[in-house]
Amino acid sequence: MFAQLAWRNLWRNPRRTAIILLAIFMGVFSMIFFAAFSRGMANGMVNNAIDNLVGHIKIQHPDYRSDPDISHRIEDPRSVMDKILPVLPEGSKIVQRIRVEGVAANARETAGIEIAGIEPSKEKGVSFIGDAPIEGEMLEDGDKNGILLGAALADRFDTEVGKKLVLTTQRADGETQSRAFRIRGLYHAEIEATEKAYVFITLDAAKILVGDKNGATEIAATLPGKKVDRMLQQTVSKCKEALKPLNLSVFDWMEQIPAMKAYLAMFDMFLYIWFVVVFIAMGFGIVNTVLMAVYERMREFGLLKAIGMKPSWIIRMVLGESSFLLIAGCAAGTLCSLAFTWYVAMKGIDLGSFAQGVKMWGMSRMIYPAIDNGDVIAANAVVIVLGLIVSIYPAVKAARFTPVETMRHN
């Protein structure tokens, strides 16, 4: 009976009901879409960070992170890879690299850079360089004289494909080694700082440069699929167990870039603060509308109490009206926001107009909103639960009207 009364009362003033429904709809819509947009932005930042020679899992000498010197290398990377391959999920990719600090120089410029020795054919799907747009040509496995340069670094050196560049670094025996390389191509990265930081040569060329035929400074692995959080920790534990006799360090990507892990934790907190802020703005509208409806029906409530209706029944009736409003507004807002987010995610949002800011924060130029079920549930829960809480005040107000007081009301 209370539900029927509440539903009919809602439509006694359709305009007022439509206005508050629109307010709830807009609030829920903005909460879910903003959350999806933010998730997409965060996913882009994480993917960029993992693609930037990080990988999901990395294996290094225990002292390499504190002192990235060639002396802190893995002596026999092939045997290490053979040990961990059986514990990696099917579809995982694994590579070995030599990464050392060095100096690049030509006749015009000198700059400190990081030299990365890679196996070009195996980097696809492991790091950004495997799929990066290249001006000129990609390195080929076994190329002992070629080098890939970032487009931004090439501009700084005022050089181009076909020209020479001299790299200098420390050898494994402690001596300094310099070699000239021919620029095979210029790569483009999402972040300009990456183009200025790394130069790529083949793993064979890097071994000659550092004077070590077998070693590597790191082994990186990427796991299959987009959502790898569940399998990541299990795989890291298995790798640690398999490599325990070799005294090597195994890191997941969150341990490698703790700043990103902290950012994601703050991101979740700010998202839920945003939900509450949106609700506060919406909550004033709900309270005002319900309170207005209560005062308009003051004589009705007085009559109901005069014929014996208990105050608690009146509270239930008013809260029932608020419940219908909240549920209908949330349902419409959720369905429309999911459909709109799905449509936008298919095409992506191009932030090319904000290129400088995007590069500074390490974001992708294209943002693909990502819906998280937890965000959808949280947005609806915040609106419905807090909406009912703020509706208690007008409901109690209606229950306190006395028949005599309402007869005096004009």
XYZ file of C-alpha atoms in Angstrom:
410
model
C 0.000 0.000 0.000
C 2.801 2.398 0.910
C 4.542 1.716 -2.386
C 1.368 2.450 -4.345
C 0.752 5.665 -2.434
C 4.369 6.762 -2.885
C 4.338 6.046 -6.627
C 1.058 7.922 -7.189
C 2.223 10.880 -5.109
C 5.303 11.221 -7.308
C 3.181 11.946 -10.373
C 0.850 14.470 -8.754
C 3.420 17.069 -9.818
C 5.117 15.626 -12.934
C 7.261 18.718 -13.582
C 8.861 18.643 -10.142
C 9.415 14.895 -10.385
C 11.000 15.270 -13.840
C 13.381 17.982 -12.587
C 14.684 15.927 -9.676
C 14.935 12.823 -11.880
C 17.022 14.849 -14.336
C 19.302 16.020 -11.506
C 19.875 12.423 -10.316
C 20.343 11.246 -13.905
C 23.000 13.901 -14.602
C 24.782 13.192 -11.337
C 25.034 9.425 -11.891
C 25.900 9.891 -15.574
C 28.773 12.267 -14.774
C 30.065 10.028 -11.952
C 30.270 6.898 -14.113
C 31.601 8.583 -17.251
C 34.202 10.610 -15.355
C 35.316 7.456 -13.523
C 35.607 5.561 -16.836
C 37.539 8.427 -18.423
C 39.903 8.583 -15.436
C 40.385 4.790 -15.490
C 41.214 4.986 -19.200
C 43.721 7.772 -18.526
C 45.328 5.802 -15.683
C 45.462 2.640 -17.829
C 47.233 4.608 -20.562
C 49.810 5.903 -18.089
C 50.416 2.413 -16.685
C 50.725 0.863 -20.150
C 53.150 3.597 -21.221
C 55.221 3.006 -18.110
C 55.278 -0.796 -18.645
C 56.114 -0.391 -22.354
C 58.990 1.926 -21.491
C 61.427 -1.014 -21.113
C 59.843 -1.986 -17.769
C 57.710 -5.047 -18.557
C 55.443 -6.831 -16.082
C 58.353 -8.765 -14.562
C 62.057 -7.947 -14.536
C 65.022 -9.997 -13.375
C 68.278 -8.267 -12.491
C 71.442 -8.609 -10.457
C 70.607 -7.700 -6.822
C 72.856 -4.603 -6.958
C 71.880 -3.333 -10.415
C 69.034 -1.069 -9.260
C 71.190 0.802 -6.766
C 74.216 0.882 -9.090
C 73.306 0.295 -12.776
C 76.813 -0.671 -13.825
C 77.766 -3.361 -16.342
C 79.668 -5.136 -13.570
C 76.241 -5.882 -11.993
C 75.054 -8.085 -14.819
C 73.526 -11.537 -15.195
C 76.406 -13.786 -16.250
C 74.370 -16.434 -18.065
C 70.983 -14.956 -19.089
C 70.089 -17.867 -21.364
C 70.090 -20.377 -18.499
C 67.983 -17.956 -16.407
C 65.420 -17.683 -19.206
C 65.320 -21.477 -19.504
C 64.495 -21.717 -15.783
C 61.621 -19.222 -15.756
C 60.019 -20.033 -19.119
C 58.146 -23.059 -17.667
C 56.573 -20.940 -14.886
C 55.391 -18.096 -17.157
C 51.764 -18.242 -18.401
C 51.253 -19.402 -21.966
C 51.591 -16.506 -24.377
C 54.127 -14.591 -22.269
C 57.060 -12.899 -24.005
C 60.568 -12.706 -22.620
C 63.672 -10.816 -23.736
C 67.183 -10.120 -22.499
C 68.801 -6.693 -22.767
C 71.990 -4.850 -21.982
C 71.331 -1.348 -20.623
C 74.251 0.897 -19.705
C 74.782 4.612 -19.224
C 76.856 6.271 -21.912
C 77.596 9.346 -23.949
C 76.482 9.997 -27.531
C 78.456 12.447 -29.654
C 78.728 13.775 -33.165
C 80.511 16.809 -34.594
C 77.829 19.187 -33.256
C 76.611 17.840 -29.921
C 77.361 15.604 -26.949
C 74.754 14.219 -24.551
C 74.404 11.667 -21.791
C 72.062 8.854 -22.847
C 71.124 5.295 -21.953
C 72.315 2.652 -24.404
C 69.909 -0.269 -24.774
C 71.100 -3.419 -26.498
C 68.042 -5.352 -27.708
C 66.984 -8.293 -29.853
C 64.811 -6.313 -32.320
C 62.735 -9.261 -33.551
C 61.681 -10.163 -29.972
C 60.780 -6.698 -28.649
C 57.406 -6.527 -30.417
C 54.713 -6.682 -27.740
C 57.309 -6.384 -24.960
C 58.362 -2.727 -25.145
C 57.398 0.367 -27.111
C 60.411 0.071 -29.443
C 59.006 -3.125 -30.962
C 55.946 -1.268 -32.293
C 57.275 2.293 -32.528
C 56.874 4.266 -35.784
C 60.278 4.349 -37.448
C 61.653 6.836 -39.959
C 64.176 4.861 -41.987
C 64.436 1.195 -41.076
C 64.255 -0.968 -37.962
C 67.375 -2.668 -36.684
C 67.852 -6.270 -37.752
C 69.081 -9.009 -35.445
C 72.855 -9.293 -35.658
C 73.388 -5.754 -37.002
C 76.652 -4.771 -35.296
C 76.924 -1.227 -36.631
C 73.372 0.139 -36.730
C 71.675 2.376 -34.182
C 68.120 3.673 -33.620
C 67.804 7.241 -32.380
C 64.801 9.070 -30.945
C 63.423 11.759 -33.251
C 63.803 14.406 -30.518
C 67.437 13.432 -29.883
C 68.127 13.543 -33.640
C 66.784 17.105 -33.723
C 69.071 18.044 -30.868
C 72.077 16.501 -32.625
C 70.946 17.977 -35.973
C 71.469 14.589 -37.573
C 69.497 12.173 -39.749
C 69.261 8.625 -41.044
C 72.525 7.482 -42.616
C 74.787 9.710 -40.506
C 77.179 8.403 -37.844
C 77.010 8.686 -34.090
C 79.720 7.752 -31.604
C 78.774 5.979 -28.355
C 81.085 5.854 -25.353
C 80.547 3.715 -22.263
C 82.360 1.658 -19.672
C 83.425 -1.880 -20.553
C 82.954 -4.869 -18.295
C 86.677 -4.752 -17.445
C 86.391 -1.116 -16.292
C 88.011 0.459 -19.337
C 86.274 3.044 -21.526
C 85.076 1.963 -24.949
C 83.946 4.096 -27.920
C 82.391 2.897 -31.165
C 80.859 4.603 -34.175
C 77.365 3.499 -35.322
C 75.381 4.269 -38.460
C 71.889 5.666 -37.857
C 69.430 3.163 -39.375
C 66.247 4.895 -38.246
C 64.571 7.461 -36.002
C 61.875 6.213 -33.638
C 58.880 8.107 -32.255
C 57.597 7.525 -28.719
C 54.510 8.677 -26.790
C 56.726 10.791 -24.528
C 59.369 13.139 -25.910
C 61.615 12.552 -22.893
C 61.874 8.886 -23.950
C 63.112 9.897 -27.409
C 65.857 11.963 -25.781
C 66.810 9.340 -23.204
C 67.356 6.077 -25.119
C 69.392 4.935 -28.112
C 69.004 1.343 -29.308
C 71.586 -0.998 -30.766
C 71.378 -4.754 -31.196
C 72.270 -7.084 -28.352
C 75.263 -8.374 -30.352
C 76.548 -4.816 -30.853
C 76.054 -4.062 -27.153
C 78.067 -7.143 -26.178
C 80.945 -5.928 -28.338
C 80.614 -2.416 -26.886
C 80.797 -3.565 -23.257
C 83.303 -6.351 -23.980
C 81.214 -9.250 -22.637
C 80.089 -12.070 -24.929
C 77.406 -13.684 -22.781
C 76.022 -11.342 -20.112
C 72.907 -9.168 -19.962
C 71.874 -6.557 -17.424
C 68.202 -7.561 -17.357
C 65.602 -10.071 -18.434
C 62.102 -8.666 -18.963
C 58.822 -10.552 -19.390
C 55.334 -9.413 -20.346
C 52.278 -11.494 -19.522
C 49.406 -12.113 -21.962
C 46.128 -10.166 -21.731
C 45.245 -6.685 -20.529
C 44.291 -7.508 -16.924
C 47.233 -9.364 -15.454
C 46.993 -8.301 -11.797
C 45.739 -11.680 -10.573
C 48.330 -13.799 -12.353
C 51.173 -11.299 -11.843
C 51.820 -11.936 -8.149
C 51.565 -15.712 -8.586
C 54.019 -15.617 -11.494
C 56.474 -13.386 -9.617
C 56.413 -15.825 -6.678
C 57.086 -18.771 -8.998
C 59.969 -16.910 -10.675
C 61.509 -16.087 -7.283
C 61.255 -19.728 -6.262
C 62.790 -20.932 -9.533
C 65.691 -18.452 -9.331
C 66.398 -18.777 -5.611
C 69.687 -20.720 -6.145
C 70.992 -18.021 -8.540
C 70.652 -15.061 -6.138
C 68.880 -12.797 -8.629
C 66.220 -10.154 -7.921
C 62.728 -10.456 -9.402
C 60.503 -7.357 -9.533
C 56.962 -6.768 -10.737
C 56.228 -3.476 -12.494
C 54.835 -1.853 -9.330
C 58.128 -2.426 -7.527
C 60.019 -0.982 -10.463
C 57.964 2.225 -10.616
C 56.632 2.800 -7.070
C 55.575 6.354 -7.986
C 52.979 4.916 -10.361
C 51.695 2.554 -7.659
C 51.299 5.503 -5.265
C 49.537 7.514 -7.979
C 46.999 4.733 -8.564
C 46.266 4.531 -4.824
C 45.673 8.304 -4.681
C 43.601 8.112 -7.843
C 41.073 5.746 -6.224
C 40.770 8.033 -3.205
C 40.217 11.154 -5.332
C 37.623 9.312 -7.403
C 35.485 8.502 -4.370
C 35.898 12.071 -3.084
C 34.597 13.216 -6.473
C 31.546 10.953 -6.040
C 30.753 12.524 -2.673
C 31.234 16.089 -4.025
C 28.825 15.413 -6.896
C 26.326 13.929 -4.489
C 26.510 16.934 -2.131
C 25.489 19.204 -5.021
C 22.736 16.764 -5.968
C 21.699 16.167 -2.342
C 20.667 19.792 -1.820
C 18.327 19.450 -4.793
C 16.804 16.248 -3.400
C 16.231 17.737 0.062
C 14.728 20.960 -1.299
C 12.407 19.143 -3.699
C 11.159 16.613 -1.140
C 10.783 19.319 1.503
C 8.795 21.460 -0.918
C 6.534 18.533 -1.704
C 6.020 17.889 2.004
C 4.929 21.483 2.721
C 2.615 21.520 -0.291
C 0.854 18.434 1.145
C 0.801 19.655 4.726
C -3.026 19.475 5.003
C -2.972 15.975 3.531
C -0.534 14.735 6.171
C -2.640 16.366 8.881
C -5.755 14.597 7.573
C -3.942 11.245 7.435
C -2.883 11.634 11.064
C -6.431 12.685 12.029
C -7.852 9.424 10.628
C -5.252 7.395 12.520
C -2.149 7.046 10.382
C 0.934 6.605 12.539
C 3.949 8.983 12.127
C 6.167 6.025 11.183
C 3.813 5.203 8.284
C 4.137 8.760 6.978
C 7.928 8.509 7.192
C 7.827 5.240 5.226
C 5.604 6.827 2.576
C 7.900 9.855 2.080
C 11.019 7.669 2.023
C 9.248 5.422 -0.476
C 8.769 8.400 -2.805
C 12.476 9.271 -2.453
C 13.419 5.640 -3.143
C 11.451 5.572 -6.396
C 13.073 8.834 -7.484
C 16.572 7.627 -6.635
C 16.212 4.171 -8.211
C 14.649 5.519 -11.419
C 17.270 8.281 -11.751
C 20.152 5.888 -11.042
C 18.866 3.276 -13.509
C 18.492 5.814 -16.313
C 21.842 7.483 -15.546
C 23.676 4.144 -15.377
C 22.258 2.743 -18.615
C 22.886 5.943 -20.594
C 26.400 6.436 -19.188
C 27.363 2.820 -19.963
C 26.078 3.147 -23.530
C 27.797 6.522 -24.030
C 31.076 5.304 -22.498
C 31.026 2.184 -24.678
C 30.516 4.357 -27.785
C 33.327 6.757 -26.832
C 35.658 3.870 -25.913
C 35.246 2.437 -29.421
C 36.636 5.630 -30.990
C 38.826 6.992 -28.187
C 39.305 10.606 -27.125
C 42.127 12.413 -28.906
C 44.041 14.726 -26.559
C 46.337 15.919 -29.336
C 45.275 19.521 -28.613
C 46.905 19.199 -25.187
C 50.051 17.497 -26.480
C 52.512 19.289 -24.198
C 50.576 18.538 -21.013
C 49.909 14.970 -22.104
C 53.622 14.315 -22.677
C 54.613 15.965 -19.403
C 52.362 13.628 -17.383
C 53.256 10.528 -19.358
C 49.702 10.075 -20.658
C 48.682 8.551 -23.972
C 47.488 10.918 -26.654
C 44.410 8.724 -27.172
C 42.285 7.991 -24.103
C 39.965 4.974 -24.166
C 37.489 5.157 -21.244
C 37.401 1.921 -19.242
C 34.355 0.875 -17.209
C 35.068 -0.672 -13.832
C 32.164 -2.564 -12.237
C 33.258 -1.343 -8.815
C 32.902 2.293 -9.901
C 29.399 1.692 -11.270
C 28.292 0.007 -8.049
C 29.954 2.692 -5.906
C 28.311 5.556 -7.828
C 24.838 4.019 -7.483
C 25.395 3.078 -3.841
C 26.542 6.597 -2.931
C 23.505 8.207 -4.562
C 20.892 5.779 -3.213
C 22.236 5.409 0.340
C 23.082 9.084 0.893
C 19.902 10.117 -0.958
C 17.785 8.134 1.503
C 19.738 9.578 4.421
C 19.126 13.201 3.373
C 15.446 12.367 2.741
C 14.957 11.426 6.388
C 14.761 15.101 7.423
C 11.724 16.025 5.230
C 10.118 12.651 6.090
C 10.401 13.317 9.825
C 9.158 16.871 9.244
C 6.022 15.469 7.566
C 5.463 13.002 10.416
C 5.549 15.779 13.027
C 2.695 17.796 11.539
C -0.361 17.795 13.840
C -3.961 17.981 12.538
C -4.520 21.315 14.329
C -1.306 22.782 12.891
C -2.227 21.738 9.376
C -5.770 23.183 9.668
C -4.219 26.599 10.362
C -1.969 26.263 7.306
C -3.282 28.171 4.321
